[in-house]
């Protein structure tokens, strides 16, 4: 018999995430496929007698704070989604663990994406610029923009589309992480200011860290590779720009695209373009929706305690 997590019947046991903070897998609910992620922390106290009433009370307070924070965050992400920010279907607790579910996407491989015509890949960049700008206009910072967190899929019309996903490191721009232990960024896509903070320097984090990472993603989508730098001297892009040198853009990157990527990959976040300008340079014309104006669809996130599943 297949394992169940609440109303979801798992296709296979959950797998451990490489970060060590979660497990994930796929399941079915009412005939539809879903991606399911289990968070390993915090843990809700089920056996109060075993751990003691005082510790159980502290854990419940911690969990209550976590529930409210995550529900507010996921609702805000759903409300500002332009359709290409993958909506969180449910956020729930089952037993002692917390979970989110999203609709399952049949993702394309990067080889399939890079085989698409140049104009199609340019359209993907424009779509991602619009989606990230929607998030930023809502006062949110993704915090973990990278190629692995973008799902490319084929639409019913046969075109390639992109959906941003994995908002585990998302934060309110008005309340950025103050401790480096709260920051979990991929070294390849890490912005210079994120590294400086983790190295103990006094620097603030804002939406511009997403811009640096998305600039790297755009270059990969358009050329199939990261921008060039001296790999003998540097291991990651942020090291190159922190040294005062510029990343080398591919020969395919010309005119407004060169201006855009050069502006996105500046070492100084104050000099970096914002996503609205990147969207314009990619040929975008429609304005991003006013934050909070998007209607909440039927599949919008809701928190359900274990007893409701």
Short mmCIF file of C-alpha atoms in Angstrom, two decimals:
data_model
loop_
_atom_site.label_atom_id
_atom_site.label_comp_id
_atom_site.label_asym_id
_atom_site.label_seq_id
_atom_site.Cartn_x
_atom_site.Cartn_y
_atom_site.Cartn_z
CA UNK A 1 0.00 0.00 0.00
CA UNK A 2 1.33 3.43 -0.95
CA UNK A 3 2.18 5.94 1.74
CA UNK A 4 -0.22 8.80 2.36
CA UNK A 5 0.44 12.30 3.67
CA UNK A 6 -2.92 13.74 4.56
CA UNK A 7 -5.07 13.66 1.44
CA UNK A 8 -2.10 12.95 -0.85
CA UNK A 9 -1.16 9.44 -1.98
CA UNK A 10 2.56 9.39 -2.68
CA UNK A 11 3.89 8.01 -5.93
CA UNK A 12 7.06 6.95 -4.07
CA UNK A 13 8.70 7.68 -0.70
CA UNK A 14 9.90 11.25 -0.24
CA UNK A 15 13.53 11.97 -1.13
CA UNK A 16 15.96 13.99 0.98
CA UNK A 17 16.80 17.40 -0.43
CA UNK A 18 20.51 18.11 -0.94
CA UNK A 19 20.24 21.02 1.51
CA UNK A 20 19.26 18.69 4.34
CA UNK A 21 16.35 20.93 5.36
CA UNK A 22 13.53 19.13 3.57
CA UNK A 23 12.27 16.08 1.71
CA UNK A 24 10.23 16.08 -1.47
CA UNK A 25 8.28 13.90 -3.85
CA UNK A 26 5.14 13.61 -5.94
CA UNK A 27 1.66 12.44 -5.08
CA UNK A 28 -1.92 12.27 -6.24
CA UNK A 29 -5.00 13.99 -4.85
CA UNK A 30 -8.45 13.77 -6.43
CA UNK A 31 -6.97 12.58 -9.71
CA UNK A 32 -4.39 15.37 -10.00
CA UNK A 33 -0.62 15.24 -9.63
CA UNK A 34 1.17 17.37 -7.05
CA UNK A 35 4.69 18.16 -5.92
CA UNK A 36 4.96 17.80 -2.14
CA UNK A 37 7.70 19.17 0.11
CA UNK A 38 8.16 18.21 3.75
CA UNK A 39 10.02 20.64 6.02
CA UNK A 40 12.16 19.02 8.67
CA UNK A 41 11.94 22.02 10.99
CA UNK A 42 10.08 23.16 13.01
CA UNK A 43 8.54 20.03 14.50
CA UNK A 44 5.12 20.18 16.13
CA UNK A 45 5.05 18.41 19.54
CA UNK A 46 2.66 15.46 19.32
CA UNK A 47 3.73 13.56 22.44
CA UNK A 48 3.64 16.17 25.20
CA UNK A 49 4.12 13.58 27.96
CA UNK A 50 7.36 12.39 26.40
CA UNK A 51 8.99 15.81 26.00
CA UNK A 52 7.36 17.55 28.96
CA UNK A 53 4.65 20.24 29.08
CA UNK A 54 7.01 23.23 29.28
CA UNK A 55 9.05 22.25 26.24
CA UNK A 56 5.88 21.32 24.36
CA UNK A 57 4.41 24.75 25.10
CA UNK A 58 7.55 26.48 23.76
CA UNK A 59 7.50 24.36 20.62
CA UNK A 60 3.82 25.16 20.03
CA UNK A 61 4.53 28.89 20.28
CA UNK A 62 7.40 28.51 17.79
CA UNK A 63 5.20 26.50 15.43
CA UNK A 64 2.36 29.00 15.71
CA UNK A 65 4.69 31.84 14.71
CA UNK A 66 6.02 29.76 11.83
CA UNK A 67 2.51 28.93 10.60
CA UNK A 68 1.37 32.54 10.55
CA UNK A 69 4.55 33.77 8.85
CA UNK A 70 4.51 31.10 6.14
CA UNK A 71 0.80 31.40 5.44
CA UNK A 72 1.08 35.17 5.01
CA UNK A 73 4.10 34.74 2.76
CA UNK A 74 2.51 32.08 0.56
CA UNK A 75 -0.72 34.03 0.24
CA UNK A 76 1.22 37.09 -0.87
CA UNK A 77 3.16 35.06 -3.45
CA UNK A 78 -0.07 33.62 -4.81
CA UNK A 79 -1.74 37.01 -5.00
CA UNK A 80 1.11 38.62 -6.94
CA UNK A 81 1.60 35.66 -9.29
CA UNK A 82 1.22 36.51 -12.96
CA UNK A 83 0.70 32.82 -13.71
CA UNK A 84 4.41 32.14 -13.97
CA UNK A 85 5.14 32.20 -10.25
CA UNK A 86 4.15 28.66 -9.35
CA UNK A 87 1.31 28.97 -6.85
CA UNK A 88 1.40 27.14 -3.54
CA UNK A 89 -1.68 24.94 -3.50
CA UNK A 90 -1.70 24.07 0.20
CA UNK A 91 0.39 24.67 3.28
CA UNK A 92 -0.48 22.19 5.99
CA UNK A 93 0.65 20.20 8.99
CA UNK A 94 0.33 16.46 9.04
CA UNK A 95 1.41 14.82 12.26
CA UNK A 96 4.48 16.66 13.51
CA UNK A 97 5.70 17.95 10.11
CA UNK A 98 4.77 20.87 7.86
CA UNK A 99 4.23 20.54 4.12
CA UNK A 100 3.46 22.53 1.00
CA UNK A 101 2.01 21.23 -2.22
CA UNK A 102 2.04 22.68 -5.74
CA UNK A 103 0.62 21.39 -9.00
CA UNK A 104 2.95 18.94 -10.74
CA UNK A 105 4.68 20.34 -13.82
CA UNK A 106 6.03 18.07 -16.55
CA UNK A 107 9.37 19.83 -16.87
CA UNK A 108 11.53 19.96 -19.98
CA UNK A 109 15.26 19.29 -19.88
CA UNK A 110 17.69 22.17 -20.39
CA UNK A 111 18.74 20.53 -23.66
CA UNK A 112 15.15 20.87 -24.89
CA UNK A 113 14.94 24.47 -23.72
CA UNK A 114 18.22 25.48 -25.35
CA UNK A 115 17.09 23.83 -28.59
CA UNK A 116 14.24 26.35 -28.81
CA UNK A 117 14.68 29.27 -31.26
CA UNK A 118 16.43 32.44 -30.04
CA UNK A 119 13.19 34.45 -30.01
CA UNK A 120 11.50 31.81 -27.86
CA UNK A 121 14.33 31.92 -25.32
CA UNK A 122 14.20 35.71 -25.37
CA UNK A 123 10.48 35.45 -24.60
CA UNK A 124 11.28 33.14 -21.67
CA UNK A 125 13.63 35.80 -20.27
CA UNK A 126 10.93 38.44 -20.69
CA UNK A 127 8.40 36.24 -18.90
CA UNK A 128 10.81 35.61 -16.00
CA UNK A 129 11.62 39.32 -15.76
CA UNK A 130 7.92 40.12 -15.48
CA UNK A 131 7.33 37.42 -12.87
CA UNK A 132 10.25 38.48 -10.69
CA UNK A 133 9.20 42.12 -11.02
CA UNK A 134 5.72 41.15 -9.78
CA UNK A 135 7.32 39.59 -6.72
CA UNK A 136 9.46 42.65 -6.12
CA UNK A 137 6.56 45.06 -6.54
CA UNK A 138 4.79 43.11 -3.78
CA UNK A 139 7.74 43.82 -1.47
CA UNK A 140 9.15 40.28 -1.64
CA UNK A 141 12.65 39.02 -2.41
CA UNK A 142 12.93 35.49 -3.79
CA UNK A 143 16.37 34.94 -2.27
CA UNK A 144 17.18 31.83 -4.31
CA UNK A 145 16.90 32.58 -8.02
CA UNK A 146 18.70 29.90 -10.02
CA UNK A 147 18.15 27.72 -13.05
CA UNK A 148 17.20 24.69 -10.91
CA UNK A 149 14.32 26.70 -9.40
CA UNK A 150 12.72 27.43 -12.76
CA UNK A 151 10.47 24.82 -14.33
CA UNK A 152 10.30 24.93 -18.11
CA UNK A 153 7.33 23.22 -19.69
CA UNK A 154 5.45 23.04 -22.96
CA UNK A 155 2.08 24.74 -23.16
CA UNK A 156 -0.98 23.35 -24.91
CA UNK A 157 -0.06 25.53 -27.89
CA UNK A 158 3.36 23.87 -28.05
CA UNK A 159 5.43 26.85 -26.89
CA UNK A 160 7.95 26.68 -24.05
CA UNK A 161 6.96 28.51 -20.85
CA UNK A 162 8.72 29.07 -17.53
CA UNK A 163 7.48 28.96 -13.96
CA UNK A 164 9.51 30.18 -10.99
CA UNK A 165 9.29 27.90 -7.99
CA UNK A 166 10.83 27.18 -4.56
CA UNK A 167 10.27 30.19 -2.34
CA UNK A 168 11.76 28.66 0.82
CA UNK A 169 14.27 31.52 1.09
CA UNK A 170 11.79 34.26 0.18
CA UNK A 171 11.60 37.20 2.57
CA UNK A 172 9.87 40.55 3.00
CA UNK A 173 12.19 43.26 1.72
CA UNK A 174 11.21 45.35 4.73
CA UNK A 175 12.48 42.58 7.04
CA UNK A 176 15.65 41.15 5.45
CA UNK A 177 17.73 38.43 7.13
CA UNK A 178 20.02 39.88 9.77
CA UNK A 179 21.96 36.69 10.49
CA UNK A 180 24.06 34.92 7.88
CA UNK A 181 22.69 31.60 9.15
CA UNK A 182 19.28 32.67 7.81
CA UNK A 183 20.70 32.98 4.30
CA UNK A 184 20.86 29.89 2.10
CA UNK A 185 22.12 30.80 -1.37
CA UNK A 186 23.64 28.75 -4.17
CA UNK A 187 27.29 29.81 -4.53
CA UNK A 188 27.05 29.86 -8.33
CA UNK A 189 24.22 32.43 -8.27
CA UNK A 190 25.19 34.23 -5.07
CA UNK A 191 25.18 38.01 -5.25
CA UNK A 192 28.31 39.85 -4.05
CA UNK A 193 26.45 41.48 -1.15
CA UNK A 194 25.19 38.10 0.06
CA UNK A 195 28.75 36.82 0.22
CA UNK A 196 29.90 39.94 2.05
CA UNK A 197 27.15 39.49 4.63
CA UNK A 198 28.09 35.84 5.14
CA UNK A 199 31.72 36.96 5.54
CA UNK A 200 30.70 39.23 8.41
CA UNK A 201 30.60 42.55 6.52
CA UNK A 202 27.88 45.08 7.22
CA UNK A 203 25.68 45.03 4.14
CA UNK A 204 21.95 44.99 3.59
CA UNK A 205 20.08 42.53 1.42
CA UNK A 206 17.29 43.62 -0.89
CA UNK A 207 15.67 42.77 -4.22
CA UNK A 208 18.89 43.54 -6.12
CA UNK A 209 20.37 40.18 -5.06
CA UNK A 210 17.65 38.54 -7.18
CA UNK A 211 18.61 40.76 -10.11
CA UNK A 212 22.24 39.55 -10.07
CA UNK A 213 21.15 35.89 -9.99
CA UNK A 214 18.55 36.38 -12.73
CA UNK A 215 21.20 38.05 -14.90
CA UNK A 216 23.20 34.82 -14.71
CA UNK A 217 20.08 32.78 -15.55
CA UNK A 218 19.33 34.97 -18.57
CA UNK A 219 22.86 34.50 -19.88
CA UNK A 220 22.49 30.73 -19.52
CA UNK A 221 19.16 30.74 -21.35
CA UNK A 222 20.50 32.84 -24.20
CA UNK A 223 23.96 31.28 -24.61
CA UNK A 224 23.80 27.92 -22.84
CA UNK A 225 26.49 28.88 -20.34
CA UNK A 226 27.38 31.24 -17.53
CA UNK A 227 29.24 34.48 -18.33
CA UNK A 228 32.97 33.99 -18.64
CA UNK A 229 35.61 34.76 -16.01
CA UNK A 230 39.10 33.60 -15.14
CA UNK A 231 38.38 30.16 -13.70
CA UNK A 232 41.99 29.85 -12.66
CA UNK A 233 41.63 32.81 -10.34
CA UNK A 234 37.94 32.66 -9.44
CA UNK A 235 35.53 29.85 -8.77
CA UNK A 236 32.25 31.78 -8.81
CA UNK A 237 30.88 34.86 -10.64
CA UNK A 238 30.51 36.94 -7.47
CA UNK A 239 34.25 36.57 -6.78
CA UNK A 240 35.07 37.98 -10.18
CA UNK A 241 32.93 41.11 -9.83
CA UNK A 242 34.04 41.69 -6.24
CA UNK A 243 37.62 41.87 -7.53
CA UNK A 244 36.63 44.82 -9.69
CA UNK A 245 36.50 42.90 -12.95
CA UNK A 246 33.49 42.46 -15.23
CA UNK A 247 32.03 39.13 -16.28
CA UNK A 248 32.57 38.37 -19.98
CA UNK A 249 29.30 38.16 -21.88
CA UNK A 250 28.84 35.86 -24.87
CA UNK A 251 29.18 37.20 -28.41
CA UNK A 252 25.45 36.53 -28.88
CA UNK A 253 24.70 39.26 -26.33
CA UNK A 254 24.47 42.57 -28.22
CA UNK A 255 22.88 46.01 -28.11
CA UNK A 256 20.11 46.34 -25.50
CA UNK A 257 20.70 42.83 -24.20
CA UNK A 258 24.33 43.76 -23.50
CA UNK A 259 23.21 46.91 -21.68
CA UNK A 260 20.69 44.88 -19.69
CA UNK A 261 22.98 42.05 -18.61
CA UNK A 262 25.88 44.38 -17.87
CA UNK A 263 23.53 46.40 -15.68
CA UNK A 264 22.17 43.34 -13.90
CA UNK A 265 25.62 41.94 -13.13
CA UNK A 266 27.14 44.98 -11.44
CA UNK A 267 29.01 44.31 -8.20
CA UNK A 268 27.38 47.28 -6.48
CA UNK A 269 23.66 46.61 -5.94
CA UNK A 270 23.04 50.38 -5.99
CA UNK A 271 24.23 50.46 -9.62
CA UNK A 272 22.31 47.36 -10.66
CA UNK A 273 19.23 47.58 -12.86
CA UNK A 274 15.87 46.65 -11.36
CA UNK A 275 13.64 44.02 -12.93
CA UNK A 276 11.19 46.57 -14.34
CA UNK A 277 14.00 48.05 -16.45
CA UNK A 278 15.22 44.58 -17.46
CA UNK A 279 11.68 43.74 -18.56
CA UNK A 280 11.57 46.92 -20.68
CA UNK A 281 14.94 46.18 -22.31
CA UNK A 282 13.66 42.71 -23.18
CA UNK A 283 10.84 44.29 -25.13
CA UNK A 284 8.20 44.16 -22.41
CA UNK A 285 5.43 46.72 -22.65
CA UNK A 286 2.68 45.72 -20.22
CA UNK A 287 2.98 47.07 -16.70
CA UNK A 288 3.21 44.65 -13.79
CA UNK A 289 -0.04 44.29 -11.81
CA UNK A 290 -0.55 46.37 -8.73
CA UNK A 291 0.59 44.25 -5.74
CA UNK A 292 -2.33 42.46 -4.16
CA UNK A 293 -4.66 43.16 -7.08
CA UNK A 294 -4.60 39.65 -8.49
CA UNK A 295 -7.69 37.65 -7.53
CA UNK A 296 -7.20 34.71 -5.20
CA UNK A 297 -8.04 31.59 -7.18
CA UNK A 298 -9.73 28.48 -5.82
CA UNK A 299 -6.39 26.74 -5.43
CA UNK A 300 -4.93 29.56 -3.32
CA UNK A 301 -2.97 28.50 -0.29
CA UNK A 302 -4.74 27.72 2.94
CA UNK A 303 -3.36 26.33 6.16
CA UNK A 304 -4.92 23.14 7.45
CA UNK A 305 -3.92 21.53 10.75
CA UNK A 306 -3.50 17.78 10.88
CA UNK A 307 -7.00 17.19 12.14
CA UNK A 308 -8.50 18.60 8.95
CA UNK A 309 -6.68 16.24 6.60
#
